[in-house]
Short mmCIF file of C-alpha atoms in Angstrom, two decimals:
data_model
loop_
_atom_site.label_atom_id
_atom_site.label_comp_id
_atom_site.label_asym_id
_atom_site.label_seq_id
_atom_site.Cartn_x
_atom_site.Cartn_y
_atom_site.Cartn_z
CA MET A 1 104.54 89.36 121.81
CA THR A 2 105.09 93.07 121.30
CA ILE A 3 108.11 93.77 119.18
CA LEU A 4 109.70 96.36 116.95
CA LEU A 5 107.98 99.17 118.81
CA LEU A 6 110.39 101.99 118.20
CA HIS A 7 112.92 101.03 115.53
CA VAL A 8 110.88 101.43 112.37
CA PRO A 9 112.86 102.53 109.29
CA PRO A 10 111.38 105.42 107.29
CA PRO A 11 109.28 103.94 104.49
CA THR A 12 110.03 104.99 100.93
CA THR A 13 106.37 104.84 99.98
CA PRO A 14 103.23 106.13 101.69
CA ILE A 15 101.92 103.82 104.41
CA LEU A 16 98.48 102.60 103.37
CA PHE A 17 96.35 100.35 105.55
CA SER A 18 94.45 99.04 102.56
CA ASN A 19 95.20 96.72 99.70
CA SER A 20 93.79 99.18 97.19
CA TYR A 21 95.29 102.47 95.98
CA SER A 22 93.73 105.36 94.14
CA PRO A 23 95.56 108.46 92.85
CA ARG A 24 94.36 110.94 95.45
CA SER A 25 96.10 114.09 96.56
CA THR A 26 98.73 113.95 99.32
CA THR A 27 96.41 115.90 101.64
CA THR A 28 93.55 113.45 101.13
CA ARG A 29 95.81 110.45 101.74
CA THR A 30 97.17 112.05 104.91
CA LEU A 31 93.69 112.73 106.28
CA ASP A 32 92.62 109.19 105.42
CA LEU A 33 95.63 107.71 107.22
CA THR A 34 94.96 109.89 110.26
CA ARG A 35 91.35 108.71 110.45
CA ARG A 36 92.46 105.06 110.21
CA LEU A 37 95.05 105.43 112.94
CA ARG A 38 92.55 107.14 115.25
CA CYS A 39 90.09 104.35 114.64
CA ARG A 40 92.67 101.72 115.46
CA VAL A 41 93.59 103.12 118.87
CA SER A 42 90.05 104.00 119.83
CA ASN A 43 88.66 102.34 122.93
CA SER A 44 85.08 102.90 121.87
CA SER A 45 82.96 99.77 121.81
CA GLU A 46 81.08 101.19 118.84
CA VAL A 47 84.10 100.89 116.54
CA LYS A 48 84.70 97.40 115.20
CA SER A 49 88.41 96.68 115.05
CA GLU A 50 89.69 95.52 111.71
CA TYR A 51 93.23 95.09 110.50
CA ASN A 52 94.36 95.40 106.93
CA PRO A 53 98.03 94.39 106.52
CA GLY A 54 100.34 97.37 106.02
CA VAL A 55 103.46 97.72 103.91
CA LEU A 56 105.76 97.21 106.91
CA ASP A 57 104.20 93.94 108.07
CA ASP A 58 106.39 91.76 105.84
CA PHE A 59 109.43 93.58 107.20
CA PHE A 60 108.31 92.94 110.79
CA MET A 61 107.70 89.24 110.16
CA ARG A 62 110.98 88.74 108.30
CA SER A 63 112.93 90.46 111.07
CA PHE A 64 111.29 88.41 113.80
CA ARG A 65 111.72 85.16 111.87
CA THR A 66 115.39 85.88 111.19
CA LYS A 67 116.06 86.34 114.91
CA LEU A 68 114.14 83.15 115.72
CA VAL A 69 116.24 81.20 113.21
CA GLU A 70 119.42 82.57 114.75
CA GLU A 71 118.28 81.48 118.20
CA VAL A 72 117.02 77.96 117.39
CA GLY A 73 119.68 77.19 114.77
CA SER A 74 117.37 76.12 111.92
CA ASP A 75 114.47 77.32 109.82
CA SER A 76 111.05 75.93 108.98
CA ASP A 77 110.21 74.74 105.47
CA LYS A 78 106.81 76.36 105.79
CA PRO A 79 106.37 79.97 104.65
CA GLY A 80 104.70 82.89 106.37
CA TYR A 81 103.00 82.84 109.75
CA VAL A 82 102.66 79.04 109.90
CA GLY A 83 106.41 78.66 109.54
CA LEU A 84 107.02 81.29 112.18
CA ILE A 85 104.85 79.41 114.69
CA GLU A 86 106.77 76.20 113.94
CA LEU A 87 109.96 78.00 114.94
CA VAL A 88 108.36 79.26 118.14
CA LYS A 89 107.37 75.70 119.06
CA LEU A 90 110.91 74.56 118.32
CA LEU A 91 112.18 77.25 120.67
CA LEU A 92 110.00 75.73 123.39
CA LEU A 93 110.88 72.10 122.65
CA GLN A 94 114.66 72.36 122.49
CA GLY A 95 115.05 70.87 125.95
CA ARG A 96 115.17 74.20 127.72
CA THR A 97 113.88 74.90 131.19
CA ARG A 98 111.24 77.60 131.56
CA SER A 99 113.95 80.05 132.62
CA GLU A 100 116.12 79.24 129.59
CA THR A 101 113.16 79.59 127.22
CA ASN A 102 112.28 82.94 128.80
CA ASP A 103 115.88 84.14 128.46
CA ALA A 104 116.01 83.08 124.81
CA ALA A 105 112.76 84.90 123.99
CA VAL A 106 113.98 88.04 125.75
CA ARG A 107 117.22 87.91 123.73
CA ILE A 108 115.17 87.80 120.54
CA LEU A 109 113.14 90.86 121.60
CA LYS A 110 116.28 92.79 122.58
CA SER A 111 117.97 91.97 119.28
CA LEU A 112 115.17 93.71 117.38
CA PHE A 113 116.14 97.11 118.82
CA PRO A 114 119.32 99.17 118.65
CA PRO A 115 120.63 99.04 122.25
CA LEU A 116 120.85 102.82 122.51
CA ILE A 117 117.11 103.25 121.86
CA LEU A 118 116.18 100.94 124.73
CA GLU A 119 118.63 102.60 127.10
CA LEU A 120 117.45 106.12 126.24
CA TYR A 121 113.78 105.18 126.56
CA LYS A 122 114.32 103.67 129.99
CA LEU A 123 116.47 106.58 131.12
CA LEU A 124 114.56 109.54 129.68
CA ILE A 125 110.96 108.51 128.99
CA ALA A 126 110.09 105.86 131.56
CA PRO A 127 110.49 108.15 134.63
CA LEU A 128 108.17 110.90 133.30
CA ALA A 129 104.87 111.41 135.16
CA GLN A 130 105.44 108.33 137.33
CA GLY A 131 105.67 106.16 134.24
CA LYS A 132 102.36 107.20 132.71
CA ILE A 133 103.75 108.76 129.53
CA ALA A 134 105.89 105.72 128.73
CA ALA A 135 102.98 103.35 129.38
CA LEU A 136 100.63 105.32 127.13
CA MET A 137 103.24 105.52 124.38
CA VAL A 138 104.05 101.81 124.22
CA ALA A 139 100.36 100.89 124.28
CA ARG A 140 99.69 102.95 121.17
CA VAL A 141 102.79 101.84 119.32
CA THR A 142 101.95 98.22 120.14
CA VAL A 143 98.58 98.60 118.43
CA LEU A 144 100.13 100.28 115.41
CA THR A 145 102.96 97.80 114.87
CA CYS A 146 102.05 94.40 116.30
CA GLN A 147 98.69 93.44 114.84
CA TRP A 148 100.46 91.32 112.21
CA LEU A 149 101.54 89.08 115.11
CA MET A 150 98.54 89.19 117.46
CA GLY A 151 95.58 90.10 115.27
CA PRO A 152 93.11 92.99 115.72
CA CYS A 153 93.58 94.92 118.95
CA LYS A 154 92.80 98.33 120.42
CA VAL A 155 93.86 100.67 123.21
CA ASN A 156 91.59 100.59 126.22
CA THR A 157 91.41 102.00 129.74
CA ILE A 158 92.78 99.95 132.63
CA ASP A 159 92.59 100.39 136.40
CA LEU A 160 95.83 100.63 138.34
CA PRO A 161 96.33 99.25 141.86
CA ASN A 162 96.49 102.84 143.23
CA GLY A 163 92.99 103.60 141.96
CA GLU A 164 93.99 105.60 138.89
CA SER A 165 92.77 104.78 135.41
CA TRP A 166 95.06 105.07 132.40
CA GLU A 167 94.47 104.52 128.69
CA SER A 168 97.51 102.26 128.65
CA GLY A 169 95.82 98.94 128.02
CA VAL A 170 95.78 96.95 124.81
CA PHE A 171 92.98 94.46 124.27
CA VAL A 172 93.63 91.70 121.74
CA GLU A 173 90.27 90.37 120.60
CA LYS A 174 91.51 86.92 119.54
CA CYS A 175 95.25 86.37 119.63
CA GLN A 176 96.32 84.59 116.47
CA TYR A 177 99.64 83.70 118.12
CA LEU A 178 97.74 81.54 120.64
CA GLU A 179 95.14 80.45 118.12
CA GLU A 180 97.77 79.23 115.65
CA SER A 181 100.10 77.63 118.21
CA LYS A 182 97.22 76.09 120.19
CA CYS A 183 99.55 75.72 123.16
CA VAL A 184 99.36 77.20 126.65
CA GLY A 185 103.09 76.67 127.09
CA VAL A 186 103.94 78.58 123.91
CA CYS A 187 101.77 81.48 125.08
CA ILE A 188 103.19 81.63 128.61
CA ASN A 189 106.86 80.87 127.98
CA THR A 190 107.54 82.49 124.61
CA CYS A 191 105.16 85.45 124.83
CA LYS A 192 103.64 86.46 128.17
CA LEU A 193 106.55 86.03 130.60
CA PRO A 194 109.40 87.17 128.31
CA THR A 195 107.43 90.15 127.01
CA GLN A 196 106.69 91.29 130.56
CA THR A 197 110.37 90.86 131.45
CA PHE A 198 111.53 92.74 128.37
CA PHE A 199 109.36 95.81 128.94
CA LYS A 200 110.18 96.03 132.65
CA ASP A 201 113.92 95.35 132.49
CA TYR A 202 114.86 97.03 129.21
CA MET A 203 112.27 99.78 128.72
CA GLY A 204 111.37 100.55 132.32
CA VAL A 205 107.64 99.92 131.79
CA PRO A 206 105.84 97.40 134.05
CA LEU A 207 103.50 95.13 132.12
CA LEU A 208 100.91 92.54 133.07
CA MET A 209 99.51 90.33 130.31
CA GLU A 210 96.30 88.40 130.98
CA PRO A 211 95.58 85.79 128.28
CA ASP A 212 92.20 84.07 128.26
CA PHE A 213 92.59 80.46 127.13
CA LYS A 214 88.86 80.05 126.54
CA ASP A 215 88.26 82.76 123.96
CA TYR A 216 91.94 83.46 123.04
CA SER A 217 91.67 87.13 123.95
CA CYS A 218 94.45 88.90 125.84
CA GLN A 219 94.59 92.06 127.95
CA PHE A 220 97.85 94.01 128.11
CA LYS A 221 98.19 96.35 131.10
CA PHE A 222 101.12 98.70 130.65
CA GLY A 223 101.96 100.38 133.95
CA VAL A 224 100.83 97.42 136.08
CA ALA A 225 103.40 95.07 137.61
CA PRO A 226 102.73 91.31 137.53
CA PRO A 227 101.92 89.59 140.85
CA LYS A 228 104.60 87.47 142.51
CA ASP A 229 102.87 84.22 141.56
CA ASP A 230 102.34 85.31 137.95
CA GLY A 231 104.48 82.47 136.62
CA ASN A 232 102.42 79.78 138.33
CA VAL A 233 100.09 78.76 135.53
CA ASN A 234 97.77 75.85 136.23
CA GLU A 235 96.04 75.68 132.90
CA PRO A 236 95.09 72.43 131.19
CA CYS A 237 96.39 71.67 127.71
CA LEU A 238 94.19 72.95 124.95
CA GLU A 239 92.31 70.11 123.26
CA THR A 240 93.88 71.04 119.95
CA CYS A 241 97.46 71.31 121.28
CA SER A 242 99.73 69.58 118.75
CA ILE A 243 102.58 69.29 121.26
CA ALA A 244 100.40 67.44 123.77
CA SER A 245 98.96 65.11 121.13
CA ARG A 246 102.44 64.42 119.77
CA ARG A 247 103.60 63.37 123.24
CA LYS A 248 100.33 61.53 123.96
CA LEU A 249 99.79 63.50 127.14
CA ASN A 250 96.71 63.16 129.26
CA SER A 251 94.49 66.11 130.09
CA GLY A 252 95.48 68.18 133.11
CA GLU A 253 97.97 70.93 133.68
CA CYS A 254 99.92 71.90 130.57
CA PRO A 255 103.38 70.32 131.02
CA MET A 256 104.96 73.03 128.88
CA ALA A 257 103.58 75.88 131.01
#
């Protein structure tokens, strides 16, 4: 789920993508940060993607969790990412239809942004160069701000239906959101469909997300609209799905998708 893409408060300390700190000059630290950011958005297969938690990651997680708690009406006793996933599952299990779950997830995403930012982006940025600039921008910001949620990812080149190729893709090597939730329904109804809706309706950027339920990778395609039957997911439950085992469901199509 890509969130908090634009509204990032100015940090009071230097942003370091490492757990260690050495007293180097400001110029050296700036060059080091620039090299790390370039590495992260590189689409070269020779660069191995790694993610070291940054100083803003706790802020991102707290913000997202707070909005989840407001939506579901309760919090998890578990801390950190495990507790966050418990809340996501609760969002799915609260007796909602797929449409209601999608609407709730979209509300959470919207609440993470000042309304004016979304409106201005859709009005001023999204129309530029037939949408290319906006697509390229959100791809890069997604990589820089959402790895705490999804895991290591990188910008890559995607093919558009009109034959053009844009560097507006984001490839998630192994989505920890899916890996931790172990649920096709959680992936589809609280991440894929609402995230696509959010970017299209509130930022003016078409998005197609293609999760792979075998290796847990996911391909984001900013600038590509989803097909009409995109919501028809005929995926079996994952063997490790806690929701399916709790309900003693047989194998077959995921009932939550």
